[in-house]
Coordinates of C-alpha atoms in Angstrom, one line a residue:
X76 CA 246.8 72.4 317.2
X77 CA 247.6 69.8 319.7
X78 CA 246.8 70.1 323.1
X79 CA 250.9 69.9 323.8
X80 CA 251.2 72.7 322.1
X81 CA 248.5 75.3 323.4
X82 CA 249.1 74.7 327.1
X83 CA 247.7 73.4 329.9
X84 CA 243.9 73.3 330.4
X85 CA 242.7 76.6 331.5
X86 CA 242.1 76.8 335.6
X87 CA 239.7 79.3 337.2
X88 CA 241.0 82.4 339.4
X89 CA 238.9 80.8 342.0
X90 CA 240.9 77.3 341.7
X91 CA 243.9 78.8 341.2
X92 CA 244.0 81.4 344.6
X93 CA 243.1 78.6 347.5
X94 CA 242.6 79.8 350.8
X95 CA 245.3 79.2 353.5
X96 CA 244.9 76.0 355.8
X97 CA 243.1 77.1 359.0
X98 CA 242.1 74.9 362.4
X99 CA 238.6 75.2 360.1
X100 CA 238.4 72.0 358.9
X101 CA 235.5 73.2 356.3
X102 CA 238.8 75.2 354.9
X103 CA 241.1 73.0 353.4
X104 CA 238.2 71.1 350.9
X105 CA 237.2 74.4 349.6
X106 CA 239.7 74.6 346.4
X107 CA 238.5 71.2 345.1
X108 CA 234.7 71.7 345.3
X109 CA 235.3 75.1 343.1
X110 CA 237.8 73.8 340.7
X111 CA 234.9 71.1 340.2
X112 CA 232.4 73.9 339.7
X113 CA 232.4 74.8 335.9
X114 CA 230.1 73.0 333.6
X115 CA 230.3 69.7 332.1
X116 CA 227.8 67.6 329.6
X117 CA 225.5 66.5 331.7
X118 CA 225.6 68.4 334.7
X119 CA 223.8 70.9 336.3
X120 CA 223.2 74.1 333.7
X121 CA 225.0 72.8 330.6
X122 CA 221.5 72.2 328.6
X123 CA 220.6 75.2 329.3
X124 CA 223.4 77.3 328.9
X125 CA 224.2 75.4 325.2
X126 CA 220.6 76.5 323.9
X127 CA 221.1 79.9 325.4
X128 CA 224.5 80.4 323.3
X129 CA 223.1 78.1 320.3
X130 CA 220.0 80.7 320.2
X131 CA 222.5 83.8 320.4
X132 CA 224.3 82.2 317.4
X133 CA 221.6 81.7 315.6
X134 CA 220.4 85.5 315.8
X135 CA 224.4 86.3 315.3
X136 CA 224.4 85.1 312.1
X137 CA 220.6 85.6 310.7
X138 CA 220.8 89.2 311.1
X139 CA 224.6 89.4 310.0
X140 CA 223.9 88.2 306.6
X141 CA 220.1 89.0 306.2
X142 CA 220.9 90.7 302.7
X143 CA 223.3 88.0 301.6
X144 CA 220.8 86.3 299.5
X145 CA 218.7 89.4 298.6
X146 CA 221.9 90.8 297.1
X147 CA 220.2 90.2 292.9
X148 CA 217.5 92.0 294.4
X149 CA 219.0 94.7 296.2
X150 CA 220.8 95.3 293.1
X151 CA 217.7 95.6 291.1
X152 CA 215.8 97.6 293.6
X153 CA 218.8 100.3 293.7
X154 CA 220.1 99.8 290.6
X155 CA 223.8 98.9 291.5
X156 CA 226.0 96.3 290.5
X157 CA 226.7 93.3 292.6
X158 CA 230.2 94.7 294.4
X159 CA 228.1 98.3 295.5
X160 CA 225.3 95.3 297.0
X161 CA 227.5 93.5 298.6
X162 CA 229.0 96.3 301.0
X163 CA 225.3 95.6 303.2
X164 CA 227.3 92.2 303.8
X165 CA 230.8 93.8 304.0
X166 CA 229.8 97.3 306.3
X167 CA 227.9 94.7 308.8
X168 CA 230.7 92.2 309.2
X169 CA 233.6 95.4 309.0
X170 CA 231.6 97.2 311.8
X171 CA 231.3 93.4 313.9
X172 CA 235.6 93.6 313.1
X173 CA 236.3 97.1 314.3
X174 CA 233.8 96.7 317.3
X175 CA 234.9 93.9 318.8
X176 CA 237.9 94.3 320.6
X177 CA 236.3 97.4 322.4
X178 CA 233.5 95.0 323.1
X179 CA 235.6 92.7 324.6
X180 CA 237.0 95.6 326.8
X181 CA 233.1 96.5 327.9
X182 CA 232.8 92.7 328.6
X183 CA 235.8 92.4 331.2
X184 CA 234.5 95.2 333.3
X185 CA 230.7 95.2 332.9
X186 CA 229.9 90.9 332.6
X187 CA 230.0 88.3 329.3
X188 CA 225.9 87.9 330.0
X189 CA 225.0 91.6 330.7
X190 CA 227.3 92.7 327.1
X191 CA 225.7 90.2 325.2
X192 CA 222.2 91.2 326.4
X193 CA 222.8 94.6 325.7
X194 CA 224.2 94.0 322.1
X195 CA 221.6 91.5 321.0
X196 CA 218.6 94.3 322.3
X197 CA 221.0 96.8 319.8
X198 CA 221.2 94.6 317.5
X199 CA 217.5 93.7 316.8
X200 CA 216.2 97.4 317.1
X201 CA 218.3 98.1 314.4
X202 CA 217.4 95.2 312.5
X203 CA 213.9 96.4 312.9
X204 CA 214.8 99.4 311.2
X205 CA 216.2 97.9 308.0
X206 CA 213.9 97.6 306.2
X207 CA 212.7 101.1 306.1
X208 CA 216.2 102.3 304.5
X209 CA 215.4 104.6 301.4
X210 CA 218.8 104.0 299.6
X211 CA 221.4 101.7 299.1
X212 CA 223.9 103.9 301.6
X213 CA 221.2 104.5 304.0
X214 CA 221.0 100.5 304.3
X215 CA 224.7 100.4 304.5
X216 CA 225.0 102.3 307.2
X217 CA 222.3 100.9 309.0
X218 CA 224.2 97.4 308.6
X219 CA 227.2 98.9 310.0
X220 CA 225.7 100.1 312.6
X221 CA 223.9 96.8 313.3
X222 CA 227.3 94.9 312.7
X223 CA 228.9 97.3 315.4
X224 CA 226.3 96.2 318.3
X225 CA 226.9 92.0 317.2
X226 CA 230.3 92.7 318.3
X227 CA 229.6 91.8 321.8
X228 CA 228.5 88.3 321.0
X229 CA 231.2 86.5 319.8
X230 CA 234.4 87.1 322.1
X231 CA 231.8 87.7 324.8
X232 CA 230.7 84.1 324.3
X233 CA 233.6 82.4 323.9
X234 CA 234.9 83.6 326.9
X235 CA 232.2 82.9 328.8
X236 CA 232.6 79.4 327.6
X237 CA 236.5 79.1 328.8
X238 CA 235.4 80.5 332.2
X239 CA 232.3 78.3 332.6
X240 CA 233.0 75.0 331.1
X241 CA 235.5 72.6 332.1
X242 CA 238.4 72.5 329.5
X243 CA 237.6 68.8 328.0
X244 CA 234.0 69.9 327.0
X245 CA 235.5 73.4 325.6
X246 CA 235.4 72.4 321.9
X247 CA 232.3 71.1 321.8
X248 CA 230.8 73.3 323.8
X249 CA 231.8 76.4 321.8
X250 CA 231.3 74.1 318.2
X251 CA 227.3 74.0 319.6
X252 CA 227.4 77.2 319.4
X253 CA 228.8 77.4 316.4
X254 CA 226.4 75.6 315.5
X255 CA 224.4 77.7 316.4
X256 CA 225.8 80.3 313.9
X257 CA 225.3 78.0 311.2
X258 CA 221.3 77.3 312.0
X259 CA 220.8 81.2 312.0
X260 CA 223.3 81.7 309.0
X261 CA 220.9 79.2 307.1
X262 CA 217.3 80.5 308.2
X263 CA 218.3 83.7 307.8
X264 CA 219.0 83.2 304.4
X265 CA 216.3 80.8 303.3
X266 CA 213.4 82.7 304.9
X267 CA 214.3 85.7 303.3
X268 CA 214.8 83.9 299.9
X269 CA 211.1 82.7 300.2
X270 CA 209.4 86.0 301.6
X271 CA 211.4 88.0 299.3
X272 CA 210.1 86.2 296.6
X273 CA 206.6 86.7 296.9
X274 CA 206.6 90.5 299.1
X275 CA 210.1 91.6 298.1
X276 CA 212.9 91.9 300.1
X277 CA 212.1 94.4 302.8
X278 CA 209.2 91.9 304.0
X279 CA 212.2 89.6 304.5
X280 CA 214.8 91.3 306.2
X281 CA 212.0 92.3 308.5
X282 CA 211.0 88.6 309.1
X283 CA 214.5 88.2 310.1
X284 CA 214.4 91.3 312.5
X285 CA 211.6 89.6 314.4
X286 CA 212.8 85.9 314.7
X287 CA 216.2 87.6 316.2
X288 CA 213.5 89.4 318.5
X289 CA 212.3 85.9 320.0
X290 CA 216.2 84.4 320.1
X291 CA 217.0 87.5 322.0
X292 CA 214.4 87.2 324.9
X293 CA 214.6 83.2 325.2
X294 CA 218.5 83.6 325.2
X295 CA 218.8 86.6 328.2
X296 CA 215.8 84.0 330.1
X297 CA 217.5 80.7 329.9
X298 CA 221.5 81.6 329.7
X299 CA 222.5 81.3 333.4
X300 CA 224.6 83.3 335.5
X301 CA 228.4 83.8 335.1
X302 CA 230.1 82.1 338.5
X303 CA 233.7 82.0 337.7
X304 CA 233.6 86.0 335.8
X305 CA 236.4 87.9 337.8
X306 CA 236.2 92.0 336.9
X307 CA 239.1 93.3 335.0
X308 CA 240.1 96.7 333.9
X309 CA 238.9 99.4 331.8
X310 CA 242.3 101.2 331.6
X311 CA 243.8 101.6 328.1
X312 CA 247.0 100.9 329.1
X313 CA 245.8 97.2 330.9
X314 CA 244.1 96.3 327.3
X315 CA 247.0 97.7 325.2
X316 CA 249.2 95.8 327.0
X317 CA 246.9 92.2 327.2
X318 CA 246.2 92.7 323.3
X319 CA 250.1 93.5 322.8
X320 CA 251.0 90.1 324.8
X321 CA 248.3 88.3 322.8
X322 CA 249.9 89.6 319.4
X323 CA 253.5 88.7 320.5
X324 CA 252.0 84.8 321.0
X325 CA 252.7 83.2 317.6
X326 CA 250.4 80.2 318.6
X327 CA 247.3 83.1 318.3
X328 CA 248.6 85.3 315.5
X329 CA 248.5 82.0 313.2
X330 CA 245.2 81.0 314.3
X331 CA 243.6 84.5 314.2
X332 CA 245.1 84.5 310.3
X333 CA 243.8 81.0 309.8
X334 CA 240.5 82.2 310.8
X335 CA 240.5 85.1 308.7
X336 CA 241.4 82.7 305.6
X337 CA 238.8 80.8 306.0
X338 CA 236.0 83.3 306.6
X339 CA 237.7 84.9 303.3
X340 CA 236.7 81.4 301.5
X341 CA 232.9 81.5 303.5
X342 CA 232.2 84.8 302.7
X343 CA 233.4 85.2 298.7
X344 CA 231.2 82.1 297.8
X345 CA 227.9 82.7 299.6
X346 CA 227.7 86.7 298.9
X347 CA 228.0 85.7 295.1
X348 CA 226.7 82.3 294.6
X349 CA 222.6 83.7 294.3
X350 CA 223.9 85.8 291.4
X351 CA 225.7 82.5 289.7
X352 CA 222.5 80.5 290.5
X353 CA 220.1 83.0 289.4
X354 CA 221.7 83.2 286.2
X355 CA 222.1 80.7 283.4
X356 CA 222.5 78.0 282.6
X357 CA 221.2 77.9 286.1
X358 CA 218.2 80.6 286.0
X359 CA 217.0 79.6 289.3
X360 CA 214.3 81.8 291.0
X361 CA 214.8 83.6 294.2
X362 CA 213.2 81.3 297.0
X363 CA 214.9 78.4 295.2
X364 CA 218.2 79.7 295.6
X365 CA 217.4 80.8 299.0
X366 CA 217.0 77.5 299.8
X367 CA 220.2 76.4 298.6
X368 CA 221.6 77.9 302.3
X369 CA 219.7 74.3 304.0
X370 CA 223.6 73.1 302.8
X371 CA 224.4 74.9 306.3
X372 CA 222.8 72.4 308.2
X373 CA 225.6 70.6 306.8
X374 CA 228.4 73.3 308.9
X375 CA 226.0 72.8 312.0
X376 CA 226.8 68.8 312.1
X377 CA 230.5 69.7 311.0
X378 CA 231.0 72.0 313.8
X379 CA 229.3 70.3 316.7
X380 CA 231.2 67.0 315.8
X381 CA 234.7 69.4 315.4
X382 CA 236.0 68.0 319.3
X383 CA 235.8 64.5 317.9
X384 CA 237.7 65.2 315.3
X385 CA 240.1 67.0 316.9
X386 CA 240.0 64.2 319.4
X387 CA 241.0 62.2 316.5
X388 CA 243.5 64.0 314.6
X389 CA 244.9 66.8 317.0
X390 CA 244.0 70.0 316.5
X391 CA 246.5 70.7 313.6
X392 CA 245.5 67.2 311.6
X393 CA 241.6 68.8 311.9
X394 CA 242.9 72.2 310.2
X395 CA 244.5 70.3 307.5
X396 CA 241.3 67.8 306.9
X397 CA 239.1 70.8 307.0
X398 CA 241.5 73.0 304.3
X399 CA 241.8 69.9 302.1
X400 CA 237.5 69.6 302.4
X401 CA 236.7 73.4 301.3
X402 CA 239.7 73.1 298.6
X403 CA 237.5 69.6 297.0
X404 CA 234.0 71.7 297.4
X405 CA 235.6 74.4 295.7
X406 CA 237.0 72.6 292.7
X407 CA 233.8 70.6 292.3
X408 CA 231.1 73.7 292.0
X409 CA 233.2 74.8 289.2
X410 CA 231.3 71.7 287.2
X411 CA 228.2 73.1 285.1
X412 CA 225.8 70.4 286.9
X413 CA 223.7 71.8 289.7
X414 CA 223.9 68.6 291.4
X415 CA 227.9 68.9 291.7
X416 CA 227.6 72.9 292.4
X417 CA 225.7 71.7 295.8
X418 CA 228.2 69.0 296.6
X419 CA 230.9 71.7 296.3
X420 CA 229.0 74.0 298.7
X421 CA 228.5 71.2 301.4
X422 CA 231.9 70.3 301.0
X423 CA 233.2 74.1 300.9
X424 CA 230.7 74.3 304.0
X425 CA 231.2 71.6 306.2
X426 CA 235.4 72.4 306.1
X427 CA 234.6 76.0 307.2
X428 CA 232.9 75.4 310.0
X429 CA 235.0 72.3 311.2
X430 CA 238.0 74.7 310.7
X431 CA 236.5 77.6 312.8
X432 CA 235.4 75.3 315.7
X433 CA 239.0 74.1 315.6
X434 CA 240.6 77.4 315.4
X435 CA 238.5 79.8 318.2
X436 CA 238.2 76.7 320.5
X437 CA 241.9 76.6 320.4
X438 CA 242.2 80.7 320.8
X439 CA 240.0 79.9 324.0
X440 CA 242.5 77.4 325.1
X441 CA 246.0 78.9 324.5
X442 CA 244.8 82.1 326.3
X443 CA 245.2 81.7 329.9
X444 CA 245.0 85.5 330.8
X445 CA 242.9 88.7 328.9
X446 CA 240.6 85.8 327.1
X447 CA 238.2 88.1 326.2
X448 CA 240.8 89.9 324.3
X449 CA 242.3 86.7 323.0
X450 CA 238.5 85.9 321.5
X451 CA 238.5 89.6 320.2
X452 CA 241.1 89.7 318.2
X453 CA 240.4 86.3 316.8
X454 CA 236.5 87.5 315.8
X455 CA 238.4 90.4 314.4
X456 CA 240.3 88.9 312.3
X457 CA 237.6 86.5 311.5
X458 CA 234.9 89.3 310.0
X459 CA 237.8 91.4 308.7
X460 CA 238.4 87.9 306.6
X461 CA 234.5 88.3 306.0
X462 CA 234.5 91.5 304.9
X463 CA 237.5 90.9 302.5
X464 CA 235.9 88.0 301.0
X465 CA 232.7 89.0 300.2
X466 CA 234.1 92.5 298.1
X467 CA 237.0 90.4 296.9
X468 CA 235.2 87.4 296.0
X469 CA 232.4 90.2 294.2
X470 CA 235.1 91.5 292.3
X471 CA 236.5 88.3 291.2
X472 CA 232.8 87.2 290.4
X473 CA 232.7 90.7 288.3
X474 CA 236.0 90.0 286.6
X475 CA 236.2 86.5 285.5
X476 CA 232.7 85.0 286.5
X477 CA 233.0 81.5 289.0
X478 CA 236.3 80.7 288.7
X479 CA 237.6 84.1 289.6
X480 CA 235.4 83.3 292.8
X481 CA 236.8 80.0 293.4
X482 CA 240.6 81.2 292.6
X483 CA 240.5 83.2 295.3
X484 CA 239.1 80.9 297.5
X485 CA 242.2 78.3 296.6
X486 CA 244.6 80.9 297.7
X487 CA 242.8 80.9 300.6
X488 CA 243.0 77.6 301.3
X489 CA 246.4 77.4 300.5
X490 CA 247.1 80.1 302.6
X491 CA 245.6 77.8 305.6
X492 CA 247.8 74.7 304.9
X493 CA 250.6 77.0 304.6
X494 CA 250.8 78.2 308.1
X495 CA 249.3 74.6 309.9
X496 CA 252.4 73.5 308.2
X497 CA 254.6 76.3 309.7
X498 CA 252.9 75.7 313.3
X499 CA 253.8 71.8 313.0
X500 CA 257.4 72.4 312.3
X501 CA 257.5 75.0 315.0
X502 CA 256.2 72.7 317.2
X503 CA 258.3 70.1 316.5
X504 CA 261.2 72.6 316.6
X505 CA 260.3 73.3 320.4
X506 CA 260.2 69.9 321.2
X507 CA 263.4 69.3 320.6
X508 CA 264.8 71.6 322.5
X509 CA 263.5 70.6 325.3
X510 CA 265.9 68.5 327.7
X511 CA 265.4 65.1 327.9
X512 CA 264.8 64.4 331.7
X513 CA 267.5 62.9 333.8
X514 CA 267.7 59.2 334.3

């Protein structure tokens, strides 16, 4: 959405409480220095911190979806059909959902830096564990679990962002990390396509496991400390009443259910497209269509360019490009040629990750207070959308093959350009009822 209509750019409690103007003359040019003090391309930090969060991402989203494309395998391993698979995708992002509000909570009281630590180090034990599941619900489980501890990345992160980065670098600083998502989203799955094929799919997801182990340590080494985080509360009724606020802002219930659309595109197509692949007229074997995920490097560019576009086109004129891009790519992999399947899937890809850029950098903006929570419940809504669409889109794929998978993507989509349209015209509706100033 415009910058006109999420607010002003956020301030720091440090900026925003100046000290009293003594006989000290060191006094009065305190504010300025601090308000100055947040990071900005460039300056002192901001390397660092980006490859901090950009590893964090990428260990996010490799162990998240480490059995997304070993899900023809699972299913031969346990003998179930590609809906019972698919709930190792579905239990980790559903736990991620349900976990990240309280999460968000932990990270208000306790630190962004010390919650995300701590989650990570959860995160990968677990992942270590994996492989060793004896059943289909013992690995279920296990991903929930492992899902549940991921939950202090993402709202954690963002709001670390919006309290450590100025408010003109916000986008792109949170799109890197998106980026970042998209890097581990993409090794994850085309290592473990590769090693699966040749030792099977625990010797992948354990591959995985250990890769997160070296993102976790290099992250919690170079990510530097917080020096605008301000404690908050613990007390149930503070976050009831922060999340209610949140949910009475129409601004963030529209962009929490635009993310949730688009992660319901995301997720249907990549939890079902290795079955389609691996099947005729296809046939393609496992490390081949494990390699089909390299179209993520396509969301990484897509997502760290997302505050140019914006830049461009407003933040609502970047929703609509990036709804009218995944609607194209979806259309087009419904062609029986391999070569426009992978056009479709870069297409389908690089509009995803544009759109979630746009939408949880504008979440981060809008939010001036409880930003945490404001992050939360986005991310919630976000991996609920993930959750949804990878049963859903199994389920379609179970029902009426590709194009079940693809017509629930359009509605998706649809859904999308429905409410950017509804936020324009409320937008426009507020403006003109605002007075025009007196000559």
């Amino acid at each position: 959405m415009p910058s006109a209509s999420t607010g002003a750019p956020v301030t720091t409690g440090a900026a925003s409480s100046a000290p009293a103007v003594s006989s000290a003359p060191a006094a009065v040019s305190l504010p300025a220095p601090s308000a100055d003090s947040r990071m900005a391309p460039g300056g002192p930090g901001y390397r660092r911190m980006s490859f901090a969060l950009f590893l964090a991402g990428v260990a996010t989203f490799a162990l998240l979806y480490s059995t997304q494309a070993l899900l023809p395998l699972l299913s031969s391993d346990f003998g179930v059909s590609a809906s019972e698979a698919s709930w190792t995708v579905s239990a980790a992002t559903g736990g991620l959902a349900l976990f990240v509000l309280p999460m968000s909570a932990l990270s208000e009281r306790f630190g962004r830096r010390t919650l995300m630590t701590a989650s990570l180090a959860v995160a990968v034990a677990v992942g270590l564990l994996v492989p060793f599941a004896p059943s289909i619900g013992a690995l279920v489980v296990l991903r929930a679990v492992q899902g549940a501890a991921l939950a202090g990345l993402p709202a954690s992160a963002t709001a670390y962002l919006a309290e450590e980065v100025r408010p003109r670098a916000l986008i792109t600083a949170i799109g890197l990390f998106v980026a970042g998502n998209s890097v581990g989203g993409m090794s994850g799955r085309v290592i473990t396509g590769w090693v699966a094929q040749e030792w099977g799919w625990r010797v992948a997801v354990g591959t995985i496991g250990l890769i997160a182990v070296v993102c976790a340590v290099a992250f919690r080494l170079l990510l530097p400390a917080p020096r605008h985080f301000t404690r908050g509360s613990l007390r149930p009724r503070v976050l009831a009443r922060t999340v209610r606020d949140h949910l009475a802002n129409p601004l963030l219930c529209r962009l929490y259910a635009i993310g949730a659309l688009f992660m319901m595109v995301f997720g249907g197509v990549y939890t079902v497209i290795g079955y389609r692949l691996g099947e005729a007229p296809f046939s393609l074997p496992q490390g081949i269509v494990g390699s089909v995920f390299l179209v993520y490097l396509v969301g990484t560019v897509s997502a760290s360019t997302a505050g140019r576009l914006a830049g461009r086109l407003g933040r609502r004129g970047s929703l609509y490009v990036a709804g009218a891009t995944t609607a194209l790519g979806l259309l087009l992999s419904l062609a029986g040629s391999l070569a426009m399947v992978l056009l479709g899937l870069v297409l389908i890809t690089a509009g995803f990750f544009a759109g979630h850029a746009v939408a949880s950098s504008s979440v981060s903006h809008t939010a001036k207070t409880g930003r945490a929570q404001a992050s939360a419940l986005y991310q919630s809504a976000y991996y609920i959308g993930s959750s949804t669409g990878s049963t859903l889109g199994a389920v379609a794929f179970h029902a009426g093959g590709w194009a079940g998978t693809v017509a629930m993507g359009l509605f998706a989509v649809l859904g999308v350009v429905t409410i950017t349209l509804f936020g324009s015209r409320a937008a426009r509706t507020a403006a003109r009822r605002v007075p025009a100033p007196a000559h």
